[in-house]
Short mmCIF file of C-alpha atoms in Angstrom, two decimals:
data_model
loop_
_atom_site.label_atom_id
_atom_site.label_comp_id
_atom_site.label_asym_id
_atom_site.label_seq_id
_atom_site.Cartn_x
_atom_site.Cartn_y
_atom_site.Cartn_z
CA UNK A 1 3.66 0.96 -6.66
CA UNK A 2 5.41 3.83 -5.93
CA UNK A 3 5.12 7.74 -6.21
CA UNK A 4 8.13 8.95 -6.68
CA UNK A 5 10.35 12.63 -7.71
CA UNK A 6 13.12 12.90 -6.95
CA UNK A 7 14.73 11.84 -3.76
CA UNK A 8 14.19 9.04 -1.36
CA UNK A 9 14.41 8.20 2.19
CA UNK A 10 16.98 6.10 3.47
CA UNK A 11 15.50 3.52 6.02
CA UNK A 12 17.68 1.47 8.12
CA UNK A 13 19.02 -2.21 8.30
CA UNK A 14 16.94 -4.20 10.87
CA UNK A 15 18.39 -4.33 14.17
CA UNK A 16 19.20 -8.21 15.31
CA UNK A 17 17.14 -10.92 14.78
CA UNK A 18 13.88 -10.24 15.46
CA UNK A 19 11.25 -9.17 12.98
CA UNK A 20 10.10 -5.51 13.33
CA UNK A 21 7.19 -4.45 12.06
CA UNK A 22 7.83 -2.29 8.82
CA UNK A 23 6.08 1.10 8.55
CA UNK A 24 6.04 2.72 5.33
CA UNK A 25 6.85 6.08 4.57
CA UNK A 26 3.39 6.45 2.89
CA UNK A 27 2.40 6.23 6.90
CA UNK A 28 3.70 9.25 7.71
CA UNK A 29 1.30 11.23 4.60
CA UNK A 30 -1.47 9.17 5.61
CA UNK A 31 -1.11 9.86 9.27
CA UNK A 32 -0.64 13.25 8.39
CA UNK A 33 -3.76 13.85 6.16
CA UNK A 34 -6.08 12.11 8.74
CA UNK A 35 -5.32 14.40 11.28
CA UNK A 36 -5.88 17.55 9.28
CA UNK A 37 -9.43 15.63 8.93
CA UNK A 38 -10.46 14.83 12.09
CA UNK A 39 -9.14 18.60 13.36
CA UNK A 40 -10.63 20.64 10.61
CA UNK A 41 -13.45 22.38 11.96
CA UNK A 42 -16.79 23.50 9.90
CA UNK A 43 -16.08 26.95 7.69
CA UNK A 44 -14.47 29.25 10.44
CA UNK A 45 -15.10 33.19 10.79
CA UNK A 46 -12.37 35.47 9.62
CA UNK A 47 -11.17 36.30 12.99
CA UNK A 48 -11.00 32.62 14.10
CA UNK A 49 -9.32 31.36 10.74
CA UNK A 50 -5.53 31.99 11.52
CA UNK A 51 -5.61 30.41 15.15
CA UNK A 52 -7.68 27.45 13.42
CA UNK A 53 -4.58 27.05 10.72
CA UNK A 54 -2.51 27.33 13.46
CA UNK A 55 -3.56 24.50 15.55
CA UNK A 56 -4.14 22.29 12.63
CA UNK A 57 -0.11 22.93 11.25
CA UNK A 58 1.19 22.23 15.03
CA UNK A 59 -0.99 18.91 15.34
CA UNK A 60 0.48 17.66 12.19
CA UNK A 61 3.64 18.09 13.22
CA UNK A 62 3.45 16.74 15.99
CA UNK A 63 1.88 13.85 14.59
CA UNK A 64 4.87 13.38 12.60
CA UNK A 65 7.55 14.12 15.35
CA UNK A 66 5.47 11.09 16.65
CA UNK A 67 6.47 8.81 14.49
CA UNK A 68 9.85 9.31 14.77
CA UNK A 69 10.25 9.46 18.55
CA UNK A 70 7.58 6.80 19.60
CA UNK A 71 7.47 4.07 16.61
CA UNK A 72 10.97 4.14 15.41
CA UNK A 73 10.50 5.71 12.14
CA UNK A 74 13.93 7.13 10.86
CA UNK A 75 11.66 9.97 8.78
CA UNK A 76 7.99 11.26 8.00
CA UNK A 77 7.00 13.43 5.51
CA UNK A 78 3.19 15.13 4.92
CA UNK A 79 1.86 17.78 2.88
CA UNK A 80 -1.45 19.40 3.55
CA UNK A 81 -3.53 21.50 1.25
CA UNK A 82 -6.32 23.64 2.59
CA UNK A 83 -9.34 24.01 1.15
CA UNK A 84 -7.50 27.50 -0.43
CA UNK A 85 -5.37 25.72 -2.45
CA UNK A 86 -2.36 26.58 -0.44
CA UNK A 87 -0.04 23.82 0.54
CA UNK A 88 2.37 23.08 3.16
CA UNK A 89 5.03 20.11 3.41
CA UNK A 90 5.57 19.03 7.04
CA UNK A 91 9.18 16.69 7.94
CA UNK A 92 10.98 14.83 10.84
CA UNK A 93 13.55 12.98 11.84
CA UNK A 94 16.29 12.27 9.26
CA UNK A 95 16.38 11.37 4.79
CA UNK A 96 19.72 9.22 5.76
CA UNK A 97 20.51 7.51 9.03
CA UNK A 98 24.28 7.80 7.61
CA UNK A 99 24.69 11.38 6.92
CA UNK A 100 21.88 12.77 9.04
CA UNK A 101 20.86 14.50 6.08
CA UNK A 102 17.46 15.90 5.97
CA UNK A 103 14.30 15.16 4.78
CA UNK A 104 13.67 15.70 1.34
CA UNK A 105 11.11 17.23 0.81
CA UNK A 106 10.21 16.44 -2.40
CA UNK A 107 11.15 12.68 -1.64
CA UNK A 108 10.07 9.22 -2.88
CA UNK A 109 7.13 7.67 -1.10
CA UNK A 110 6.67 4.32 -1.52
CA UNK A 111 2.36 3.74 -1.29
CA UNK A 112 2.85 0.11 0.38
CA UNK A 113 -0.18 -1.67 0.74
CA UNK A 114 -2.44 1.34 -0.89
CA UNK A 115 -1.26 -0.49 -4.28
CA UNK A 116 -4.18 -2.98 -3.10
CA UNK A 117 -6.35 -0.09 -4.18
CA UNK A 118 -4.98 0.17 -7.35
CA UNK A 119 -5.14 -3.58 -8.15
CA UNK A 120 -9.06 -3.50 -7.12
CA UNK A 121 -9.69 -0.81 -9.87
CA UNK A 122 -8.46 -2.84 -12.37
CA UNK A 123 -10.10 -5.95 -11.22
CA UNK A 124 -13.55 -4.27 -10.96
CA UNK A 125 -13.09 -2.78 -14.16
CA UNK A 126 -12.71 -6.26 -15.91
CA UNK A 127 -15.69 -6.85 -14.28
CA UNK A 128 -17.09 -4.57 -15.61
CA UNK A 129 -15.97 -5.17 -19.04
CA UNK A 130 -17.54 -8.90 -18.26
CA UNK A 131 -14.13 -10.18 -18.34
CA UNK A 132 -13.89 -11.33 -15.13
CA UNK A 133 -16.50 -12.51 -12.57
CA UNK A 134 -17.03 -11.63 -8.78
CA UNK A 135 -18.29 -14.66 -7.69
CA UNK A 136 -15.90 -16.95 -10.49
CA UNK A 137 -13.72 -19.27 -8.43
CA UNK A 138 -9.88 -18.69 -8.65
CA UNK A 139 -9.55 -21.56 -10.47
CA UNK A 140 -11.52 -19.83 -13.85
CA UNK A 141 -8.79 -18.06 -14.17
CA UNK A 142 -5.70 -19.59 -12.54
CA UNK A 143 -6.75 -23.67 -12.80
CA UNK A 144 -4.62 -26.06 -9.87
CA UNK A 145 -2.56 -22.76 -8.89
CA UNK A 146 -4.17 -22.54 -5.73
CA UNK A 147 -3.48 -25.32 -3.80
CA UNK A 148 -2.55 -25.80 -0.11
CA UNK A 149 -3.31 -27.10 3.16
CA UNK A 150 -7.04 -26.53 3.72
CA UNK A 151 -6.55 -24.39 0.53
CA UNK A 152 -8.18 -24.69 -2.80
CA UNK A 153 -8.66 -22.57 -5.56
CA UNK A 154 -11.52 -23.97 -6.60
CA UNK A 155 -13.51 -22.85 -3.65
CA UNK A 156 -12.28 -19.40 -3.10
CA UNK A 157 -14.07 -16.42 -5.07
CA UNK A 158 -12.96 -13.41 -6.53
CA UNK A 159 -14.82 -11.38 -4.27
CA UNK A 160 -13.36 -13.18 -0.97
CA UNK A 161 -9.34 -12.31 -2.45
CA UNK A 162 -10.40 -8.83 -2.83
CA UNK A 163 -12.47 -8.67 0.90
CA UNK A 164 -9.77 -10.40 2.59
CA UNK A 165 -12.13 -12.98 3.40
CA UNK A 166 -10.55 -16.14 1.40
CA UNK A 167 -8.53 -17.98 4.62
CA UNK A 168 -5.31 -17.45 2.55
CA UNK A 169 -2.49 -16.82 4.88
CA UNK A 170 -0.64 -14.05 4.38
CA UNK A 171 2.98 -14.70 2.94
CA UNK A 172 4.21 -11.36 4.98
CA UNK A 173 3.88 -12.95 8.09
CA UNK A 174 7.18 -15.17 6.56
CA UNK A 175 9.17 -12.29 5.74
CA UNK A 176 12.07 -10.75 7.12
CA UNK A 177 11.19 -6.70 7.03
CA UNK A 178 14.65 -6.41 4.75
CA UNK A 179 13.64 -8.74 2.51
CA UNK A 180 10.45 -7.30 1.90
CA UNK A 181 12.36 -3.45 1.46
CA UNK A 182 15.36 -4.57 -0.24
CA UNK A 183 14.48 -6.81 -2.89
CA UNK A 184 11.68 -7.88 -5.59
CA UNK A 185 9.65 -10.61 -5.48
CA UNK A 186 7.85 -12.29 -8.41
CA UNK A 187 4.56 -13.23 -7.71
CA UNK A 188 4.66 -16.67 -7.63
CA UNK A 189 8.06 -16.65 -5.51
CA UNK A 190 5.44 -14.90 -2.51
CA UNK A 191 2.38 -17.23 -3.79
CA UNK A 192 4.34 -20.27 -2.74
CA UNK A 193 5.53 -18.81 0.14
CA UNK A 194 2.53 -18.69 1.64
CA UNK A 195 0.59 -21.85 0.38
CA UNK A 196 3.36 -23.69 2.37
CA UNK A 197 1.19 -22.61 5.22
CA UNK A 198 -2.29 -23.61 6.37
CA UNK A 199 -5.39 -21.92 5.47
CA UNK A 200 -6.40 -19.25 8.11
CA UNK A 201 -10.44 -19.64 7.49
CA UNK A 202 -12.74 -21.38 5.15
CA UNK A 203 -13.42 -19.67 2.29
CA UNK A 204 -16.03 -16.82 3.22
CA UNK A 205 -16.05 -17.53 7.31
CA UNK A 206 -13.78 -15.08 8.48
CA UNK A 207 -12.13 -11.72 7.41
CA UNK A 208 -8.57 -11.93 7.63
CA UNK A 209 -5.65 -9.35 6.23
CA UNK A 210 -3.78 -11.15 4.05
CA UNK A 211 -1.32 -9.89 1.05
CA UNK A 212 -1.77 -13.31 -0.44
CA UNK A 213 -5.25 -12.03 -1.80
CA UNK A 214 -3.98 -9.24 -3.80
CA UNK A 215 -0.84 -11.31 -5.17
CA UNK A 216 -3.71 -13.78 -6.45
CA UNK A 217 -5.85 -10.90 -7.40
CA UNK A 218 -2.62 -9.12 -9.70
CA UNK A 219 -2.18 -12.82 -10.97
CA UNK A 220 -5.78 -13.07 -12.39
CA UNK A 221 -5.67 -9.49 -14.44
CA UNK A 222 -2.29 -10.52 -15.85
CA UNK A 223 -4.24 -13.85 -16.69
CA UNK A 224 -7.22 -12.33 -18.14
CA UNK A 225 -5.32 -9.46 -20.12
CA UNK A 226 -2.32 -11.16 -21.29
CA UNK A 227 -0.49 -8.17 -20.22
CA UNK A 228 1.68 -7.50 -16.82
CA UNK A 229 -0.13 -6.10 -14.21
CA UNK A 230 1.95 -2.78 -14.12
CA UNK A 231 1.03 -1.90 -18.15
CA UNK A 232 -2.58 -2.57 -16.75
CA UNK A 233 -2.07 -0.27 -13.10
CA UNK A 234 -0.96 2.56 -15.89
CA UNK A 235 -2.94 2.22 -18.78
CA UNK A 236 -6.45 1.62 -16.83
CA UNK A 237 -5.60 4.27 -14.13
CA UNK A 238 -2.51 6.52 -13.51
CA UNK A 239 -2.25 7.86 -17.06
CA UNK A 240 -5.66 8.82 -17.10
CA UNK A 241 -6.15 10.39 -14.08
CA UNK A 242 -2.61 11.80 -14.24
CA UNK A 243 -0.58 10.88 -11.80
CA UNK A 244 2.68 11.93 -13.12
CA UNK A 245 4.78 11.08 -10.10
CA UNK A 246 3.38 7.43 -9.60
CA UNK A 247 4.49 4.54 -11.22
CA UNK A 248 5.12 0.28 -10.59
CA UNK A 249 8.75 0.08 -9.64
CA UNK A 250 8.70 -4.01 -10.42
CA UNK A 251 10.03 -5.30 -13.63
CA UNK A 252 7.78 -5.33 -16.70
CA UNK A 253 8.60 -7.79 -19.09
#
């Protein structure tokens, strides 16, 4: 899932051999939105409004300049609407490690892991439908899929993929960061990545992050609907709430 306009940022190759943790540029809006949170004081007096403004603008910056200097981002992009309606878009660092072009700042943001929230919507709202069950085993849907070390689909819930509490280990931990930018993976390609590896838990014992969960979780609406999961992601969700920048960059067949 990405939202997109018109521009991206250029990230760079990984450096050597070792695996560097990837950051994406949705990070840098996220960062950027929580601060204006946590600084925003109650409704300020006229007088004390401006200076208020002021301080919030400068700590957003320098939350982004942050990212670049201290955790290697090559660019970070926020923008921050006040409770006025007015907006303002904050940058650092570079759009293109090559040029040294700047930021766009209009540029593509790809949401990362907040696609997870997308793929929960949909999933509740086949439960809702009674199409799909919380407490259904994987294997309702997805029969002998689901198999493993210590792993079986038969005795991991619906609920536990979407709490991160199933013990499936998380295929990302077995992926090169330029591998994970640079190309697309079918589902079952990252699936059986990560069922070559033990179970992290039993089944309800012990949260644990895992990506696994919402591969499995995408898997079951595709299941259940007959349709790919990006036709349901846009149907069920960013078409009706009108997100006309966002859309699933993977294939749809």
């Amino acid at each position: 899932m990405s939202a997109r306009t018109r521009q991206s940022l250029r990230f760079p190759a990984r450096q050597g051999g070792r695996r560097r943790r990837a950051w994406p540029a949705a990070a840098a809006v996220a960062i950027g939105v929580m601060t204006l949170g946590v600084l925003a004081p109650p409704a300020a007096s006229d007088s004390a409004a401006p200076a208020a403004a002021a301080a919030r603008q400068d700590a957003v910056q320098r939350a982004l300049n942050t990212l670049v200097r201290d955790d290697g981002m090559p660019a970070a992009l926020a923008s921050v609407q006040d409770r006025n309606g007015r907006a303002r878009t904050y940058t650092a660092g570079v759009g293109d490690l090559t040029t040294g072009a700047k930021v766009p700042r209009d540029g593509q943001v790809r949401i990362g892991s907040n696609t997870k929230t997308f793929t929960a919507v949909v999933v509740l709202q086949l439960v809702a439908e009674r199409r799909v069950s919380l407490d259904a085993f994987v294997d309702t849907y997805l029969p002998g899929l689901v198999r493993g070390k210590g792993i079986d689909g038969g005795r991991i819930t619906v609920r536990q993929l979407l709490q991160h509490t199933s013990g499936l280990p998380d295929y990302g931990m077995h992926l090169d960061d330029d591998e994970i930018r640079n190309r697309y993976f079918e589902p079952r390609e990252l699936l059986d990545l990560a069922l070559e590896h033990p179970a992290t838990a039993a089944p309800g014992k012990k949260w644990g992050y895992s990506n696994t969960n919402y591969v499995l979780a995408g898997l079951i609406v595709q299941k259940v609907t007959g349709r790919p999961l990006a036709e349901e992601m846009d149907r069920r969700i960013i078409k009706r709430i009108g997100l006309r920048h966002t859309y699933f960059p993977a294939p749809v067949r």
